[in-house]
Amino acid sequence: MKNQRVFQKRINSFCEFVPAAQIRRLRKGMVINMLTSVALILLLGLLLGSIFSKMKLPSLLGMIIVGIILSPHALDLIDKSILGISADLRQIALVIILTRAGLSLNIDDLKKAGRPAILMCFVPACIEIVGTIILAPILLGVTVLEAAIIGSVIAAVSPAVIVPRMIKLIDEGYGKNHSIPQLILAGASVDDVFVIVVFTALLSLASTGTISVISFLQIPVSILMGVVIGTAMGSILVIFFRKFHMRDSVKILIILSFSFLLLELQNRLEGMIPISGLLAIMSLGIVIKQKYSVLAKRLSSKYNKLWVAAEVFLFVLVGATVDLKYAISSGIYAVLLVIGALVFRMLGVAMSLIKTKLTTKEKLFCMIAYTPKATVQAAIGAIPFTMGLACGQTVLTVAVLSILITASFGAICIDNLYKKLLCCQCRE
């Protein structure tokens, strides 16, 4: 009897010990997997990006391909914990590049753009959605509402692709005479706000059968509130930085922290007061540029260094959302839809530039520069599918194809044509 109690005690202690050991091993393995994933993302992203650059192709294409290879749909070499926060990591990268854009953007140059800058915020997206409504029922056999949802997903332009290239043009002095980079920067930033609101309204109509007019009123309100709050925050930071001396690296951390708080403010006030957090962040950078240009120039160079790592994570994780089996199974009709919608978008850009002083070459450049899609499609492309909508699989497929086709086309054309299509004026 005594031996039986001793034996049972040992069994119980062993059962308690084994789970603890397993937990320790699992924890250790999770850390290794996560760190290994980060290493693979950085090393392979930089390697393939460098190879593509030497081939005179955009480095982002190599990074997207790395993401596709490492994704759960292929080799599955990205830790689940990273995939779980991939949306946040992509947003951090967008914060870095939009702040950098604000620090480079001269508001006087933007004012010179005038009416076209406003039209570029919504006309190209509207024309692309209309084009999708015309083409999608013919090519894919979907309803008009489903076609509108597809159009609202693929109509958003990608700041992650466009903004770094427009900053490069500003630095090199290309398109300065007609403020073309500034025009595209401003339009691309507001375009996403407009398209996401339209997408949300159409989803509501598809799921409930009703659509709220108030949702469309959120567009101008969110833009205005974003600019006002960002301007106020930027003004406060300028006063603070002038009064208290600190290293520029510390200032970067402070600006990044306030940028993240602006995004959190947008999330907390959602449903009450619409605010565009990304526009607020860009406005913050613009105010620093206007009121403390010496500091803006120094901070801009530091943000450039941050972008080296942020770019890799952004595009590798965008690639990780791509499931090639959807793209392959979609056939030629989905490809034709993406290309056709792109033609409509370029027509919308041309309409926005009517009666401007831009030359034919400059207008052509604007039409091309406004084509890349990536980040928004990766963020919202799967939502109709997860909601169980009948068109969900089709929306996801077209979103994937729009990333692969337009990001490649836009980035390659911008990188190879800007010197041929735009005039160069040396920066003062």
mmCIF file of N, CA and C in Angstrom, residues 89-216:
data_model
loop_
_atom_site.group_PDB
_atom_site.id
_atom_site.type_symbol
_atom_site.label_atom_id
_atom_site.label_comp_id
_atom_site.label_asym_id
_atom_site.label_seq_id
_atom_site.Cartn_x
_atom_site.Cartn_y
_atom_site.Cartn_z
ATOM 1 N N LEU A 89 2.973 46.035 -38.379
ATOM 2 C CA LEU A 89 4.317 46.293 -38.909
ATOM 3 C C LEU A 89 4.241 47.068 -40.230
ATOM 4 N N ARG A 90 3.273 46.712 -41.081
ATOM 5 C CA ARG A 90 3.101 47.448 -42.334
ATOM 6 C C ARG A 90 2.702 48.893 -42.061
ATOM 7 N N GLN A 91 1.889 49.078 -41.017
ATOM 8 C CA GLN A 91 1.456 50.431 -40.683
ATOM 9 C C GLN A 91 2.621 51.271 -40.146
ATOM 10 N N ILE A 92 3.507 50.646 -39.377
ATOM 11 C CA ILE A 92 4.692 51.354 -38.895
ATOM 12 C C ILE A 92 5.544 51.833 -40.072
ATOM 13 N N ALA A 93 5.702 50.968 -41.071
ATOM 14 C CA ALA A 93 6.463 51.350 -42.273
ATOM 15 C C ALA A 93 5.801 52.518 -42.994
ATOM 16 N N LEU A 94 4.470 52.505 -43.063
ATOM 17 C CA LEU A 94 3.759 53.614 -43.702
ATOM 18 C C LEU A 94 3.931 54.907 -42.907
ATOM 19 N N VAL A 95 3.919 54.793 -41.588
ATOM 20 C CA VAL A 95 4.139 55.974 -40.738
ATOM 21 C C VAL A 95 5.498 56.594 -41.044
ATOM 22 N N ILE A 96 6.520 55.757 -41.149
ATOM 23 C CA ILE A 96 7.877 56.251 -41.417
ATOM 24 C C ILE A 96 7.941 56.980 -42.749
ATOM 25 N N ILE A 97 7.387 56.392 -43.803
ATOM 26 C CA ILE A 97 7.528 56.997 -45.124
ATOM 27 C C ILE A 97 6.618 58.210 -45.292
ATOM 28 N N LEU A 98 5.452 58.236 -44.639
ATOM 29 C CA LEU A 98 4.576 59.406 -44.751
ATOM 30 C C LEU A 98 5.119 60.577 -43.945
ATOM 31 N N THR A 99 5.745 60.299 -42.814
ATOM 32 C CA THR A 99 6.403 61.375 -42.065
ATOM 33 C C THR A 99 7.552 61.945 -42.881
ATOM 34 N N ARG A 100 8.305 61.058 -43.505
ATOM 35 C CA ARG A 100 9.399 61.491 -44.393
ATOM 36 C C ARG A 100 8.861 62.337 -45.536
ATOM 37 N N ALA A 101 7.706 61.973 -46.065
ATOM 38 C CA ALA A 101 7.090 62.756 -47.143
ATOM 39 C C ALA A 101 6.715 64.150 -46.652
ATOM 40 N N GLY A 102 6.136 64.220 -45.455
ATOM 41 C CA GLY A 102 5.772 65.517 -44.897
ATOM 42 C C GLY A 102 6.973 66.406 -44.669
ATOM 43 N N LEU A 103 8.076 65.808 -44.221
ATOM 44 C CA LEU A 103 9.296 66.580 -43.984
ATOM 45 C C LEU A 103 9.935 67.086 -45.278
ATOM 46 N N SER A 104 9.544 66.498 -46.409
ATOM 47 C CA SER A 104 10.101 66.902 -47.706
ATOM 48 C C SER A 104 9.161 67.806 -48.501
ATOM 49 N N LEU A 105 7.904 67.868 -48.090
ATOM 50 C CA LEU A 105 6.878 68.534 -48.887
ATOM 51 C C LEU A 105 6.796 70.012 -48.544
ATOM 52 N N ASN A 106 7.011 70.832 -49.550
ATOM 53 C CA ASN A 106 6.891 72.278 -49.379
ATOM 54 C C ASN A 106 5.458 72.683 -49.700
ATOM 55 N N ILE A 107 4.780 73.275 -48.720
ATOM 56 C CA ILE A 107 3.368 73.610 -48.886
ATOM 57 C C ILE A 107 3.157 74.643 -49.987
ATOM 58 N N ASP A 108 4.149 75.498 -50.217
ATOM 59 C CA ASP A 108 4.030 76.493 -51.290
ATOM 60 C C ASP A 108 4.007 75.817 -52.661
ATOM 61 N N ASP A 109 4.812 74.770 -52.804
ATOM 62 C CA ASP A 109 4.798 74.013 -54.060
ATOM 63 C C ASP A 109 3.458 73.316 -54.261
ATOM 64 N N LEU A 110 2.887 72.821 -53.151
ATOM 65 C CA LEU A 110 1.594 72.150 -53.237
ATOM 66 C C LEU A 110 0.488 73.116 -53.639
ATOM 67 N N LYS A 111 0.563 74.330 -53.122
ATOM 68 C CA LYS A 111 -0.434 75.342 -53.484
ATOM 69 C C LYS A 111 -0.382 75.658 -54.968
ATOM 70 N N LYS A 112 0.814 75.579 -55.546
ATOM 71 C CA LYS A 112 0.953 75.839 -56.984
ATOM 72 C C LYS A 112 0.183 74.819 -57.818
ATOM 73 N N ALA A 113 0.055 73.606 -57.290
ATOM 74 C CA ALA A 113 -0.665 72.559 -58.022
ATOM 75 C C ALA A 113 -2.145 72.891 -58.136
ATOM 76 N N GLY A 114 -2.727 73.465 -57.071
ATOM 77 C CA GLY A 114 -4.085 73.972 -57.107
ATOM 78 C C GLY A 114 -5.159 72.919 -57.353
ATOM 79 N N ARG A 115 -6.077 73.219 -58.279
ATOM 80 C CA ARG A 115 -7.243 72.394 -58.565
ATOM 81 C C ARG A 115 -6.908 70.931 -58.875
ATOM 82 N N PRO A 116 -5.894 70.642 -59.710
ATOM 83 C CA PRO A 116 -5.592 69.228 -60.001
ATOM 84 C C PRO A 116 -5.270 68.408 -58.758
ATOM 85 N N ALA A 117 -4.651 69.032 -57.751
ATOM 86 C CA ALA A 117 -4.311 68.302 -56.521
ATOM 87 C C ALA A 117 -5.571 67.806 -55.819
ATOM 88 N N ILE A 118 -6.640 68.606 -55.878
ATOM 89 C CA ILE A 118 -7.914 68.210 -55.265
ATOM 90 C C ILE A 118 -8.578 67.113 -56.097
ATOM 91 N N LEU A 119 -8.610 67.302 -57.411
ATOM 92 C CA LEU A 119 -9.263 66.324 -58.288
ATOM 93 C C LEU A 119 -8.579 64.962 -58.240
ATOM 94 N N MET A 120 -7.254 64.967 -58.096
ATOM 95 C CA MET A 120 -6.505 63.696 -58.059
ATOM 96 C C MET A 120 -6.834 62.869 -56.821
ATOM 97 N N CYS A 121 -7.438 63.498 -55.821
ATOM 98 C CA CYS A 121 -7.770 62.793 -54.585
ATOM 99 C C CYS A 121 -8.938 61.831 -54.757
ATOM 100 N N PHE A 122 -9.817 62.076 -55.739
ATOM 101 C CA PHE A 122 -10.996 61.205 -55.852
ATOM 102 C C PHE A 122 -11.424 60.880 -57.291
ATOM 103 N N VAL A 123 -11.102 61.718 -58.272
ATOM 104 C CA VAL A 123 -11.567 61.466 -59.640
ATOM 105 C C VAL A 123 -10.995 60.166 -60.217
ATOM 106 N N PRO A 124 -9.654 59.919 -60.165
ATOM 107 C CA PRO A 124 -9.136 58.659 -60.721
ATOM 108 C C PRO A 124 -9.746 57.420 -60.072
ATOM 109 N N ALA A 125 -9.936 57.458 -58.738
ATOM 110 C CA ALA A 125 -10.518 56.315 -58.042
ATOM 111 C C ALA A 125 -11.968 56.095 -58.480
ATOM 112 N N CYS A 126 -12.739 57.180 -58.608
ATOM 113 C CA CYS A 126 -14.136 57.062 -59.034
ATOM 114 C C CYS A 126 -14.236 56.473 -60.439
ATOM 115 N N ILE A 127 -13.400 56.960 -61.348
ATOM 116 C CA ILE A 127 -13.419 56.459 -62.725
ATOM 117 C C ILE A 127 -13.019 54.986 -62.766
ATOM 118 N N GLU A 128 -12.045 54.595 -61.923
ATOM 119 C CA GLU A 128 -11.630 53.191 -61.895
ATOM 120 C C GLU A 128 -12.747 52.294 -61.369
ATOM 121 N N ILE A 129 -13.456 52.751 -60.340
ATOM 122 C CA ILE A 129 -14.581 51.974 -59.808
ATOM 123 C C ILE A 129 -15.677 51.840 -60.866
ATOM 124 N N VAL A 130 -15.980 52.931 -61.574
ATOM 125 C CA VAL A 130 -16.976 52.884 -62.651
ATOM 126 C C VAL A 130 -16.537 51.902 -63.740
ATOM 127 N N GLY A 131 -15.252 51.952 -64.095
ATOM 128 C CA GLY A 131 -14.723 51.027 -65.093
ATOM 129 C C GLY A 131 -14.862 49.576 -64.657
ATOM 130 N N THR A 132 -14.620 49.309 -63.372
ATOM 131 C CA THR A 132 -14.765 47.943 -62.847
ATOM 132 C C THR A 132 -16.222 47.493 -62.876
ATOM 133 N N ILE A 133 -17.135 48.423 -62.569
ATOM 134 C CA ILE A 133 -18.565 48.100 -62.616
ATOM 135 C C ILE A 133 -18.986 47.736 -64.044
ATOM 136 N N ILE A 134 -18.367 48.360 -65.029
ATOM 137 C CA ILE A 134 -18.668 48.057 -66.433
ATOM 138 C C ILE A 134 -18.061 46.725 -66.852
ATOM 139 N N LEU A 135 -16.803 46.487 -66.469
ATOM 140 C CA LEU A 135 -16.057 45.333 -66.981
ATOM 141 C C LEU A 135 -16.289 44.034 -66.199
ATOM 142 N N ALA A 136 -16.372 44.126 -64.869
ATOM 143 C CA ALA A 136 -16.416 42.911 -64.041
ATOM 144 C C ALA A 136 -17.621 42.012 -64.332
ATOM 145 N N PRO A 137 -18.837 42.556 -64.479
ATOM 146 C CA PRO A 137 -19.964 41.659 -64.802
ATOM 147 C C PRO A 137 -19.765 40.924 -66.125
ATOM 148 N N ILE A 138 -19.112 41.564 -67.082
ATOM 149 C CA ILE A 138 -18.875 40.937 -68.386
ATOM 150 C C ILE A 138 -17.792 39.868 -68.285
ATOM 151 N N LEU A 139 -16.693 40.179 -67.599
ATOM 152 C CA LEU A 139 -15.539 39.283 -67.550
ATOM 153 C C LEU A 139 -15.678 38.179 -66.507
ATOM 154 N N LEU A 140 -16.274 38.509 -65.353
ATOM 155 C CA LEU A 140 -16.298 37.563 -64.238
ATOM 156 C C LEU A 140 -17.703 37.077 -63.886
ATOM 157 N N GLY A 141 -18.719 37.654 -64.496
ATOM 158 C CA GLY A 141 -20.088 37.208 -64.240
ATOM 159 C C GLY A 141 -20.625 37.579 -62.871
ATOM 160 N N VAL A 142 -20.119 38.648 -62.265
ATOM 161 C CA VAL A 142 -20.583 39.088 -60.949
ATOM 162 C C VAL A 142 -21.710 40.112 -61.107
ATOM 163 N N THR A 143 -22.392 40.416 -59.995
ATOM 164 C CA THR A 143 -23.440 41.434 -60.018
ATOM 165 C C THR A 143 -22.819 42.822 -60.010
ATOM 166 N N VAL A 144 -23.656 43.829 -60.231
ATOM 167 C CA VAL A 144 -23.174 45.213 -60.240
ATOM 168 C C VAL A 144 -22.618 45.595 -58.872
ATOM 169 N N LEU A 145 -23.310 45.206 -57.796
ATOM 170 C CA LEU A 145 -22.832 45.523 -56.439
ATOM 171 C C LEU A 145 -21.503 44.827 -56.162
ATOM 172 N N GLU A 146 -21.398 43.566 -56.542
ATOM 173 C CA GLU A 146 -20.140 42.838 -56.348
ATOM 174 C C GLU A 146 -19.011 43.481 -57.158
ATOM 175 N N ALA A 147 -19.327 43.939 -58.352
ATOM 176 C CA ALA A 147 -18.330 44.628 -59.176
ATOM 177 C C ALA A 147 -17.883 45.923 -58.516
ATOM 178 N N ALA A 148 -18.830 46.629 -57.883
ATOM 179 C CA ALA A 148 -18.488 47.876 -57.187
ATOM 180 C C ALA A 148 -17.561 47.606 -56.005
ATOM 181 N N ILE A 149 -17.805 46.498 -55.284
ATOM 182 C CA ILE A 149 -16.929 46.128 -54.154
ATOM 183 C C ILE A 149 -15.530 45.808 -54.665
ATOM 184 N N ILE A 150 -15.445 45.045 -55.756
ATOM 185 C CA ILE A 150 -14.138 44.748 -56.355
ATOM 186 C C ILE A 150 -13.428 46.045 -56.743
ATOM 187 N N GLY A 151 -14.167 46.957 -57.361
ATOM 188 C CA GLY A 151 -13.579 48.235 -57.776
ATOM 189 C C GLY A 151 -13.072 49.053 -56.605
ATOM 190 N N SER A 152 -13.823 49.034 -55.487
ATOM 191 C CA SER A 152 -13.399 49.821 -54.320
ATOM 192 C C SER A 152 -12.158 49.231 -53.660
ATOM 193 N N VAL A 153 -11.925 47.920 -53.842
ATOM 194 C CA VAL A 153 -10.713 47.301 -53.288
ATOM 195 C C VAL A 153 -9.487 47.661 -54.124
ATOM 196 N N ILE A 154 -9.620 47.578 -55.446
ATOM 197 C CA ILE A 154 -8.438 47.778 -56.302
ATOM 198 C C ILE A 154 -8.204 49.244 -56.663
ATOM 199 N N ALA A 155 -9.116 50.139 -56.258
ATOM 200 C CA ALA A 155 -8.982 51.536 -56.685
ATOM 201 C C ALA A 155 -7.983 52.343 -55.851
ATOM 202 N N ALA A 156 -7.619 51.841 -54.692
ATOM 203 C CA ALA A 156 -6.715 52.608 -53.820
ATOM 204 C C ALA A 156 -5.275 52.519 -54.316
ATOM 205 N N VAL A 157 -4.631 53.672 -54.458
ATOM 206 C CA VAL A 157 -3.238 53.718 -54.883
ATOM 207 C C VAL A 157 -2.344 53.435 -53.678
ATOM 208 N N SER A 158 -1.107 53.013 -53.916
ATOM 209 C CA SER A 158 -0.227 52.604 -52.815
ATOM 210 C C SER A 158 0.778 53.688 -52.434
ATOM 211 N N PRO A 159 0.617 54.332 -51.274
ATOM 212 C CA PRO A 159 1.619 55.298 -50.816
ATOM 213 C C PRO A 159 2.992 54.665 -50.628
ATOM 214 N N ALA A 160 3.010 53.383 -50.236
ATOM 215 C CA ALA A 160 4.290 52.711 -49.976
ATOM 216 C C ALA A 160 5.151 52.613 -51.231
ATOM 217 N N VAL A 161 4.517 52.486 -52.391
ATOM 218 C CA VAL A 161 5.260 52.434 -53.647
ATOM 219 C C VAL A 161 5.537 53.835 -54.172
ATOM 220 N N ILE A 162 4.543 54.711 -54.085
ATOM 221 C CA ILE A 162 4.629 56.028 -54.717
ATOM 222 C C ILE A 162 5.467 57.019 -53.916
ATOM 223 N N VAL A 163 5.225 57.082 -52.602
ATOM 224 C CA VAL A 163 5.839 58.139 -51.786
ATOM 225 C C VAL A 163 7.370 58.140 -51.855
ATOM 226 N N PRO A 164 8.066 56.993 -51.667
ATOM 227 C CA PRO A 164 9.537 57.040 -51.736
ATOM 228 C C PRO A 164 10.039 57.550 -53.088
ATOM 229 N N ARG A 165 9.334 57.210 -54.142
ATOM 230 C CA ARG A 165 9.765 57.639 -55.479
ATOM 231 C C ARG A 165 9.530 59.128 -55.699
ATOM 232 N N MET A 166 8.424 59.659 -55.172
ATOM 233 C CA MET A 166 8.170 61.097 -55.308
ATOM 234 C C MET A 166 9.162 61.907 -54.458
ATOM 235 N N ILE A 167 9.529 61.362 -53.305
ATOM 236 C CA ILE A 167 10.551 62.024 -52.485
ATOM 237 C C ILE A 167 11.877 62.074 -53.233
ATOM 238 N N LYS A 168 12.208 60.990 -53.915
ATOM 239 C CA LYS A 168 13.433 60.946 -54.714
ATOM 240 C C LYS A 168 13.393 62.011 -55.808
ATOM 241 N N LEU A 169 12.250 62.185 -56.447
ATOM 242 C CA LEU A 169 12.108 63.205 -57.493
ATOM 243 C C LEU A 169 12.274 64.613 -56.925
ATOM 244 N N ILE A 170 11.695 64.833 -55.732
ATOM 245 C CA ILE A 170 11.835 66.141 -55.082
ATOM 246 C C ILE A 170 13.304 66.415 -54.775
ATOM 247 N N ASP A 171 14.000 65.402 -54.250
ATOM 248 C CA ASP A 171 15.416 65.564 -53.900
ATOM 249 C C ASP A 171 16.280 65.844 -55.133
ATOM 250 N N GLU A 172 15.911 65.216 -56.268
ATOM 251 C CA GLU A 172 16.701 65.395 -57.489
ATOM 252 C C GLU A 172 16.238 66.580 -58.331
ATOM 253 N N GLY A 173 15.102 67.176 -57.951
ATOM 254 C CA GLY A 173 14.625 68.369 -58.660
ATOM 255 C C GLY A 173 13.814 68.093 -59.905
ATOM 256 N N TYR A 174 13.335 66.870 -60.098
ATOM 257 C CA TYR A 174 12.536 66.550 -61.285
ATOM 258 C C TYR A 174 11.069 66.932 -61.075
ATOM 259 N N GLY A 175 10.466 67.557 -62.091
ATOM 260 C CA GLY A 175 9.063 67.949 -62.035
ATOM 261 C C GLY A 175 8.787 69.123 -61.129
ATOM 262 N N LYS A 176 9.838 69.850 -60.765
ATOM 263 C CA LYS A 176 9.690 70.934 -59.809
ATOM 264 C C LYS A 176 8.918 72.111 -60.394
ATOM 265 N N ASN A 177 9.077 72.361 -61.694
ATOM 266 C CA ASN A 177 8.459 73.547 -62.293
ATOM 267 C C ASN A 177 6.937 73.546 -62.170
ATOM 268 N N HIS A 178 6.310 72.364 -62.228
ATOM 269 C CA HIS A 178 4.860 72.271 -62.077
ATOM 270 C C HIS A 178 4.459 71.491 -60.818
ATOM 271 N N SER A 179 5.395 71.323 -59.909
ATOM 272 C CA SER A 179 5.133 70.659 -58.615
ATOM 273 C C SER A 179 4.483 69.279 -58.789
ATOM 274 N N ILE A 180 4.984 68.517 -59.728
ATOM 275 C CA ILE A 180 4.380 67.214 -60.038
ATOM 276 C C ILE A 180 4.534 66.202 -58.891
ATOM 277 N N PRO A 181 5.726 66.041 -58.296
ATOM 278 C CA PRO A 181 5.819 65.090 -57.170
ATOM 279 C C PRO A 181 4.898 65.463 -56.016
ATOM 280 N N GLN A 182 4.789 66.768 -55.731
ATOM 281 C CA GLN A 182 3.918 67.224 -54.648
ATOM 282 C C GLN A 182 2.455 66.924 -54.964
ATOM 283 N N LEU A 183 2.089 67.119 -56.226
ATOM 284 C CA LEU A 183 0.730 66.833 -56.675
ATOM 285 C C LEU A 183 0.378 65.362 -56.455
ATOM 286 N N ILE A 184 1.272 64.473 -56.830
ATOM 287 C CA ILE A 184 1.027 63.037 -56.706
ATOM 288 C C ILE A 184 1.066 62.602 -55.244
ATOM 289 N N LEU A 185 1.980 63.187 -54.465
ATOM 290 C CA LEU A 185 2.058 62.864 -53.041
ATOM 291 C C LEU A 185 0.746 63.170 -52.334
ATOM 292 N N ALA A 186 0.242 64.384 -52.544
ATOM 293 C CA ALA A 186 -0.989 64.804 -51.866
ATOM 294 C C ALA A 186 -2.165 63.945 -52.308
ATOM 295 N N GLY A 187 -2.271 63.716 -53.598
ATOM 296 C CA GLY A 187 -3.381 62.924 -54.116
ATOM 297 C C GLY A 187 -3.380 61.502 -53.600
ATOM 298 N N ALA A 188 -2.205 60.878 -53.570
ATOM 299 C CA ALA A 188 -2.097 59.485 -53.126
ATOM 300 C C ALA A 188 -2.465 59.329 -51.653
ATOM 301 N N SER A 189 -2.179 60.344 -50.851
ATOM 302 C CA SER A 189 -2.460 60.270 -49.418
ATOM 303 C C SER A 189 -3.962 60.340 -49.138
ATOM 304 N N VAL A 190 -4.671 61.197 -49.878
ATOM 305 C CA VAL A 190 -6.110 61.370 -49.658
ATOM 306 C C VAL A 190 -6.903 60.286 -50.385
ATOM 307 N N ASP A 191 -6.397 59.825 -51.501
ATOM 308 C CA ASP A 191 -7.051 58.795 -52.309
ATOM 309 C C ASP A 191 -7.429 57.579 -51.470
ATOM 310 N N ASP A 192 -6.532 57.136 -50.611
ATOM 311 C CA ASP A 192 -6.796 55.953 -49.789
ATOM 312 C C ASP A 192 -7.953 56.189 -48.821
ATOM 313 N N VAL A 193 -7.997 57.390 -48.224
ATOM 314 C CA VAL A 193 -9.081 57.719 -47.298
ATOM 315 C C VAL A 193 -10.424 57.613 -48.013
ATOM 316 N N PHE A 194 -10.501 58.200 -49.195
ATOM 317 C CA PHE A 194 -11.726 58.204 -49.979
ATOM 318 C C PHE A 194 -12.168 56.777 -50.334
ATOM 319 N N VAL A 195 -11.231 55.984 -50.836
ATOM 320 C CA VAL A 195 -11.565 54.635 -51.313
ATOM 321 C C VAL A 195 -11.996 53.734 -50.164
ATOM 322 N N ILE A 196 -11.320 53.814 -49.014
ATOM 323 C CA ILE A 196 -11.666 52.944 -47.885
ATOM 324 C C ILE A 196 -13.068 53.252 -47.361
ATOM 325 N N VAL A 197 -13.451 54.536 -47.349
ATOM 326 C CA VAL A 197 -14.808 54.899 -46.927
ATOM 327 C C VAL A 197 -15.838 54.333 -47.901
ATOM 328 N N VAL A 198 -15.571 54.439 -49.205
ATOM 329 C CA VAL A 198 -16.473 53.879 -50.219
ATOM 330 C C VAL A 198 -16.580 52.361 -50.051
ATOM 331 N N PHE A 199 -15.460 51.694 -49.835
ATOM 332 C CA PHE A 199 -15.432 50.251 -49.636
ATOM 333 C C PHE A 199 -16.281 49.844 -48.435
ATOM 334 N N THR A 200 -16.150 50.570 -47.328
ATOM 335 C CA THR A 200 -16.920 50.274 -46.117
ATOM 336 C C THR A 200 -18.417 50.435 -46.362
ATOM 337 N N ALA A 201 -18.790 51.492 -47.079
ATOM 338 C CA ALA A 201 -20.205 51.733 -47.373
ATOM 339 C C ALA A 201 -20.781 50.621 -48.249
ATOM 340 N N LEU A 202 -20.033 50.176 -49.252
ATOM 341 C CA LEU A 202 -20.502 49.122 -50.148
ATOM 342 C C LEU A 202 -20.605 47.775 -49.419
ATOM 343 N N LEU A 203 -19.677 47.505 -48.504
ATOM 344 C CA LEU A 203 -19.767 46.283 -47.698
ATOM 345 C C LEU A 203 -21.028 46.293 -46.846
ATOM 346 N N SER A 204 -21.348 47.448 -46.281
ATOM 347 C CA SER A 204 -22.559 47.592 -45.484
ATOM 348 C C SER A 204 -23.792 47.302 -46.330
ATOM 349 N N LEU A 205 -23.795 47.809 -47.559
ATOM 350 C CA LEU A 205 -24.919 47.571 -48.470
ATOM 351 C C LEU A 205 -25.038 46.082 -48.813
ATOM 352 N N ALA A 206 -23.900 45.430 -49.020
ATOM 353 C CA ALA A 206 -23.915 44.009 -49.393
ATOM 354 C C ALA A 206 -24.369 43.116 -48.242
ATOM 355 N N SER A 207 -24.031 43.489 -47.021
ATOM 356 C CA SER A 207 -24.333 42.630 -45.868
ATOM 357 C C SER A 207 -25.687 42.939 -45.227
ATOM 358 N N THR A 208 -26.117 44.214 -45.270
ATOM 359 C CA THR A 208 -27.370 44.609 -44.599
ATOM 360 C C THR A 208 -28.451 45.063 -45.561
ATOM 361 N N GLY A 209 -28.066 45.386 -46.783
ATOM 362 C CA GLY A 209 -29.049 45.862 -47.755
ATOM 363 C C GLY A 209 -29.317 47.337 -47.675
ATOM 364 N N THR A 210 -28.614 48.028 -46.773
ATOM 365 C CA THR A 210 -28.786 49.480 -46.640
ATOM 366 C C THR A 210 -27.429 50.162 -46.712
ATOM 367 N N ILE A 211 -27.463 51.420 -47.105
ATOM 368 C CA ILE A 211 -26.234 52.207 -47.168
ATOM 369 C C ILE A 211 -26.477 53.558 -46.512
ATOM 370 N N SER A 212 -25.541 53.999 -45.719
ATOM 371 C CA SER A 212 -25.700 55.240 -44.972
ATOM 372 C C SER A 212 -25.050 56.410 -45.707
ATOM 373 N N VAL A 213 -25.852 57.480 -45.891
ATOM 374 C CA VAL A 213 -25.320 58.688 -46.524
ATOM 375 C C VAL A 213 -24.262 59.332 -45.637
ATOM 376 N N ILE A 214 -24.430 59.133 -44.324
ATOM 377 C CA ILE A 214 -23.486 59.723 -43.365
ATOM 378 C C ILE A 214 -22.076 59.194 -43.592
ATOM 379 N N SER A 215 -21.964 57.938 -44.025
ATOM 380 C CA SER A 215 -20.641 57.344 -44.244
ATOM 381 C C SER A 215 -19.861 58.125 -45.303
ATOM 382 N N PHE A 216 -20.556 58.642 -46.305
ATOM 383 C CA PHE A 216 -19.872 59.423 -47.343
ATOM 384 C C PHE A 216 -19.494 60.820 -46.831
#
